[in-house]
Coordinates of C-alpha atoms in Angstrom, one line a residue:
M1 CA 1.8 7.1 30.8
N2 CA -2.0 7.3 30.3
D3 CA -3.2 3.9 29.1
F4 CA -5.7 5.5 26.7
I5 CA -4.2 7.0 23.6
P6 CA -6.7 8.5 21.1
T7 CA -6.2 7.2 17.6
N8 CA -5.2 9.7 14.9
D9 CA -5.7 9.4 11.1
L10 CA -2.5 7.3 10.6
D11 CA -3.5 4.9 13.4
R12 CA -6.9 4.4 11.8
A13 CA -5.2 3.8 8.4
L14 CA -3.0 1.1 10.0
I15 CA -6.0 -0.5 11.5
A16 CA -7.8 -0.5 8.2
V17 CA -4.8 -2.0 6.4
Q18 CA -4.7 -4.8 8.9
R19 CA -8.3 -5.7 8.0
S20 CA -7.7 -5.4 4.2
R21 CA -5.0 -4.3 1.8
A22 CA -7.7 -2.5 0.0
A23 CA -7.0 0.4 2.4
V24 CA -3.3 0.9 1.5
P25 CA -3.9 4.1 -0.6
D26 CA -5.1 6.0 2.5
L27 CA -2.2 4.6 4.5
Y28 CA 0.3 5.9 1.9
R29 CA -1.3 9.3 2.0
Q30 CA -1.2 9.5 5.7
L31 CA 2.5 8.6 5.7
A32 CA 3.0 11.8 3.8
E33 CA 0.9 14.0 6.1
G34 CA 1.6 15.7 9.4
E35 CA 4.5 14.5 11.6
L36 CA 6.1 11.2 12.6
C37 CA 8.1 10.4 15.7
L38 CA 11.5 8.7 15.9
L39 CA 13.8 7.4 18.6
M40 CA 17.3 8.7 19.3
P41 CA 19.9 7.7 21.8
Y42 CA 19.3 9.5 25.1
Q43 CA 21.4 12.5 26.0
A44 CA 20.5 14.4 29.1
E45 CA 21.5 17.8 27.6
L46 CA 19.2 17.3 24.6
E47 CA 16.1 16.1 26.6
N48 CA 14.3 19.4 26.2
E49 CA 16.0 20.7 23.1
A50 CA 14.9 20.8 19.5
I51 CA 17.3 18.8 17.3
L52 CA 18.2 20.2 13.9
L53 CA 19.1 17.7 11.2
E54 CA 21.7 18.9 8.7
N55 CA 23.2 17.4 5.6
G56 CA 26.2 15.3 6.3
M57 CA 25.5 14.7 9.9
E58 CA 25.7 11.1 11.3
F59 CA 22.4 9.2 11.1
P60 CA 20.9 10.0 14.5
F61 CA 18.0 7.5 14.7
I62 CA 17.8 4.2 16.5
R63 CA 18.0 1.1 14.3
L64 CA 16.6 -2.3 15.2
S65 CA 17.3 -5.7 13.5
D66 CA 15.2 -8.6 12.4
E67 CA 15.9 -11.7 10.2
E68 CA 16.0 -9.4 7.1
G69 CA 18.4 -6.8 8.4
D70 CA 18.2 -3.3 9.9
L71 CA 15.1 -1.2 10.2
V72 CA 14.2 2.1 11.8
P73 CA 11.2 2.3 14.3
I74 CA 8.9 5.3 13.6
F75 CA 5.6 6.2 15.3
S76 CA 2.4 7.8 14.4
S77 CA 2.6 10.1 17.4
C78 CA 4.9 10.8 20.4
E79 CA 2.3 9.1 22.6
R80 CA 2.6 5.9 20.4
A81 CA 6.4 6.1 20.8
E82 CA 6.0 6.2 24.6
E83 CA 3.6 3.3 24.4
G84 CA 5.8 1.3 22.2
T85 CA 8.9 1.7 24.4
A86 CA 6.9 1.0 27.5
R87 CA 5.3 -2.1 26.1
G88 CA 8.8 -3.2 24.8
K89 CA 10.1 -2.8 28.4
V90 CA 12.7 -0.3 27.3
P91 CA 14.5 1.1 30.4
P92 CA 14.0 4.9 31.2
H93 CA 16.5 7.3 29.8
T94 CA 17.4 4.9 26.9
Y95 CA 15.9 6.9 24.1
L96 CA 14.8 10.5 23.3
I97 CA 11.6 10.9 21.2
G98 CA 11.7 13.5 18.4
S99 CA 9.2 14.5 15.8
M100 CA 9.7 15.6 12.1
P101 CA 7.4 16.3 9.2
A102 CA 6.3 12.9 7.8
R103 CA 7.4 13.6 4.2
Q104 CA 10.9 14.5 5.5
V105 CA 11.1 11.3 7.5
M106 CA 10.1 9.3 4.3
E107 CA 12.8 11.2 2.3
I108 CA 15.6 10.7 4.9
L109 CA 14.9 7.0 5.6
G110 CA 14.3 6.3 1.9
K111 CA 17.8 7.6 1.0
T112 CA 19.4 5.4 3.7
N113 CA 18.0 2.3 1.9
L114 CA 16.8 1.1 5.3
R115 CA 13.3 -0.3 6.0
A116 CA 11.1 1.4 8.6
I117 CA 8.6 -0.2 11.0
I118 CA 5.8 2.0 12.2
N119 CA 4.2 1.7 15.7
K120 CA 6.3 -1.3 16.8
S121 CA 5.1 -2.9 20.0
C122 CA 2.0 -0.6 20.1
S123 CA -1.6 -1.5 20.5
T124 CA -2.2 -0.4 16.9
P125 CA -1.0 -2.7 14.1
Q126 CA 2.6 -2.3 13.0
F127 CA 3.6 -2.0 9.3
I128 CA 7.0 -2.4 7.6
I129 CA 7.8 0.1 4.9
P130 CA 10.5 -0.7 2.3
P131 CA 12.9 2.1 1.3
D132 CA 11.6 2.3 -2.3
L133 CA 8.1 2.9 -1.1
M134 CA 9.3 5.7 1.3
R135 CA 11.2 7.4 -1.6
D136 CA 8.1 7.3 -3.8
I137 CA 5.9 8.7 -1.0
A138 CA 8.5 11.5 -0.3
S139 CA 8.7 12.5 -4.0
G140 CA 4.9 12.3 -4.4
E141 CA 5.4 9.8 -7.2
M142 CA 3.4 7.1 -5.4
L143 CA 0.4 9.3 -5.0
E144 CA 0.2 10.8 -8.5
P145 CA -1.8 8.9 -11.2
L146 CA 0.0 8.1 -14.4
P147 CA -1.4 9.1 -17.8
E148 CA -3.3 6.4 -19.5
G149 CA -1.2 4.2 -21.7
A150 CA -1.8 3.1 -25.3
T151 CA -4.2 0.4 -26.1
E152 CA -2.6 -3.0 -26.3
T153 CA -3.7 -6.5 -27.4
T154 CA -2.4 -9.5 -25.5
A155 CA -3.1 -13.2 -25.4
L156 CA -4.8 -14.5 -22.2
N157 CA -5.6 -17.9 -20.8
L158 CA -8.6 -18.8 -18.7
L159 CA -8.0 -19.7 -15.1
D160 CA -9.8 -22.3 -13.1
P161 CA -11.4 -20.5 -10.1
A162 CA -9.5 -23.0 -7.9
E163 CA -6.3 -21.4 -9.1
Y164 CA -7.3 -17.8 -8.4
P165 CA -4.7 -15.9 -6.3
T166 CA -7.0 -15.3 -3.4
D167 CA -4.7 -13.0 -1.5
L168 CA -4.5 -10.8 -4.6
I169 CA -8.1 -10.7 -5.7
Q170 CA -9.7 -10.4 -2.3
P171 CA -8.5 -6.8 -1.6
V172 CA -9.1 -5.9 -5.3
F173 CA -12.7 -7.2 -4.9
E174 CA -13.2 -5.1 -1.7
F175 CA -11.8 -2.0 -3.4
C176 CA -14.0 -2.4 -6.5
R177 CA -17.0 -2.9 -4.2
Q178 CA -16.2 0.5 -2.5
H179 CA -16.1 2.4 -5.9
R180 CA -19.2 2.3 -8.1
Q181 CA -17.1 3.1 -11.2
Y182 CA -16.0 -0.6 -11.3
R183 CA -18.6 -2.7 -13.0
A184 CA -16.7 -6.0 -13.4
A185 CA -13.2 -7.5 -13.0
W186 CA -11.5 -10.6 -14.3
V187 CA -8.3 -12.5 -13.7
F188 CA -6.5 -14.5 -16.3
D189 CA -3.3 -16.4 -16.7
S190 CA -0.8 -14.3 -18.6
P191 CA 1.5 -16.0 -21.2
A192 CA 3.3 -12.7 -21.8
G193 CA 4.2 -12.4 -18.2
R194 CA 5.7 -15.9 -17.8
E195 CA 9.2 -14.9 -19.0
R196 CA 9.3 -12.3 -16.3
V197 CA 8.7 -14.9 -13.6
A198 CA 10.7 -17.7 -15.1
A199 CA 13.6 -17.2 -12.7
T200 CA 11.4 -16.9 -9.6
G201 CA 9.0 -19.8 -10.2
G202 CA 6.1 -17.4 -9.6
R203 CA 2.8 -17.1 -11.5
A204 CA 1.9 -14.4 -14.1
Y205 CA -1.6 -12.9 -14.0
Q206 CA -3.5 -10.3 -16.0
L207 CA -6.3 -8.4 -14.3
L208 CA -8.9 -6.7 -16.5
F209 CA -11.4 -4.1 -15.3
L210 CA -14.5 -2.6 -16.7
M211 CA -14.7 0.9 -15.3
D212 CA -17.6 3.2 -16.3
P213 CA -17.1 6.1 -16.0
R214 CA -13.3 6.0 -16.0
D215 CA -11.5 7.8 -13.2
R216 CA -7.7 7.8 -13.4
F217 CA -7.4 8.9 -9.7
V218 CA -9.5 6.0 -8.4
H219 CA -7.8 3.6 -10.8
H220 CA -4.4 4.8 -9.5
D221 CA -5.5 3.9 -6.0
L222 CA -6.4 0.5 -7.2
S223 CA -3.0 0.1 -8.8
M224 CA -1.5 0.7 -5.3
V225 CA -3.8 -2.0 -3.9
I226 CA -2.6 -4.4 -6.5
A227 CA 1.1 -3.6 -6.0
A228 CA 0.7 -4.2 -2.2
A229 CA -1.1 -7.5 -2.7
V230 CA 1.2 -9.1 -5.3
A231 CA 2.9 -12.2 -3.8
T232 CA 6.7 -12.3 -3.9
G233 CA 7.8 -13.8 -7.2
D234 CA 4.5 -13.2 -9.0
D235 CA 4.0 -10.8 -11.9
V236 CA 0.6 -9.0 -12.2
A237 CA -0.3 -6.7 -15.0
H238 CA -3.6 -4.9 -15.2
G239 CA -5.7 -3.0 -17.8
Q240 CA -9.1 -1.7 -18.6
V241 CA -11.7 -2.9 -21.0
D242 CA -13.1 -0.4 -23.5
E243 CA -16.3 0.6 -21.8
T244 CA -17.8 1.9 -25.0
D245 CA -17.6 -1.4 -26.8
P246 CA -20.6 -3.6 -25.7
V247 CA -19.8 -6.3 -28.3
Y248 CA -16.3 -6.9 -26.9
I249 CA -17.6 -6.7 -23.3
A250 CA -20.3 -9.3 -24.1
K251 CA -17.6 -11.5 -25.6
I252 CA -15.5 -11.4 -22.4
F253 CA -18.6 -12.3 -20.3
S254 CA -19.3 -15.2 -22.7
V255 CA -15.9 -16.8 -22.1
A256 CA -14.9 -15.8 -18.6
E257 CA -16.7 -15.4 -15.3
P258 CA -15.7 -12.1 -13.5
F259 CA -14.5 -12.4 -9.9
Y260 CA -16.2 -9.1 -9.3
L261 CA -19.5 -7.9 -10.7
A262 CA -21.4 -4.9 -9.5
A263 CA -24.8 -5.9 -8.3
D264 CA -26.6 -3.4 -10.5
F265 CA -24.7 -4.0 -13.7
A266 CA -26.7 -5.3 -16.7
Q267 CA -24.5 -7.5 -18.8
P268 CA -24.6 -6.6 -22.5
K269 CA -26.0 -9.3 -24.8
A270 CA -23.8 -11.0 -27.3
R271 CA -24.9 -10.4 -30.9

């Protein structure tokens, strides 16, 4: 095997997500594009044959196990599959490598309710994909923005900066910085969310964003970043401040310090 394997778009998305969860929207899109490679038990008569998957046939792909149960290894390319098996010291003629359209892989694995691990033992980062995420990617639901909801009023409590959920707001900060539409962002304690986390012992947070102009496609990407960054057991809601109401915006600034503020944003003055 050639030691050098050029990185493709999915490889680059995995590398970006390792650096920051702010890159998860591109990773999810790449998991729905092109082809993915999977491992099957070796059969000499199938080594050079195309394998047709049909409804009702036995699940043909290799499963691995970790402390959380079974998962299926998938790869961003056949070269990565070869790299992963070589680095994992898999003996020759143990597996066959096959490729399928990525969205079909997401659909099949999502329906099995098994997790997938992409690029296991490769020089690129690896990433575990839960079955519900694969189902949403396959259906397109994960990648389509929802219509804007109705305006709601909710009680919020101030948070001491020492209590900020750093693992959540850091990728959110990085995403906002990459998109000029975001002018400011705040995090609050959410009394309304406490009931939802009572059984888990987690924390409930509310994120507020000032976005001008609004862009539901960009904001949907941010919702994917938030979902990927929420700690287990926590509850995080998010909403947008009315960008046309400078009085209300000024009031928020007067009581709470944003964790993100665009460098060129001029805060409205309180009246």
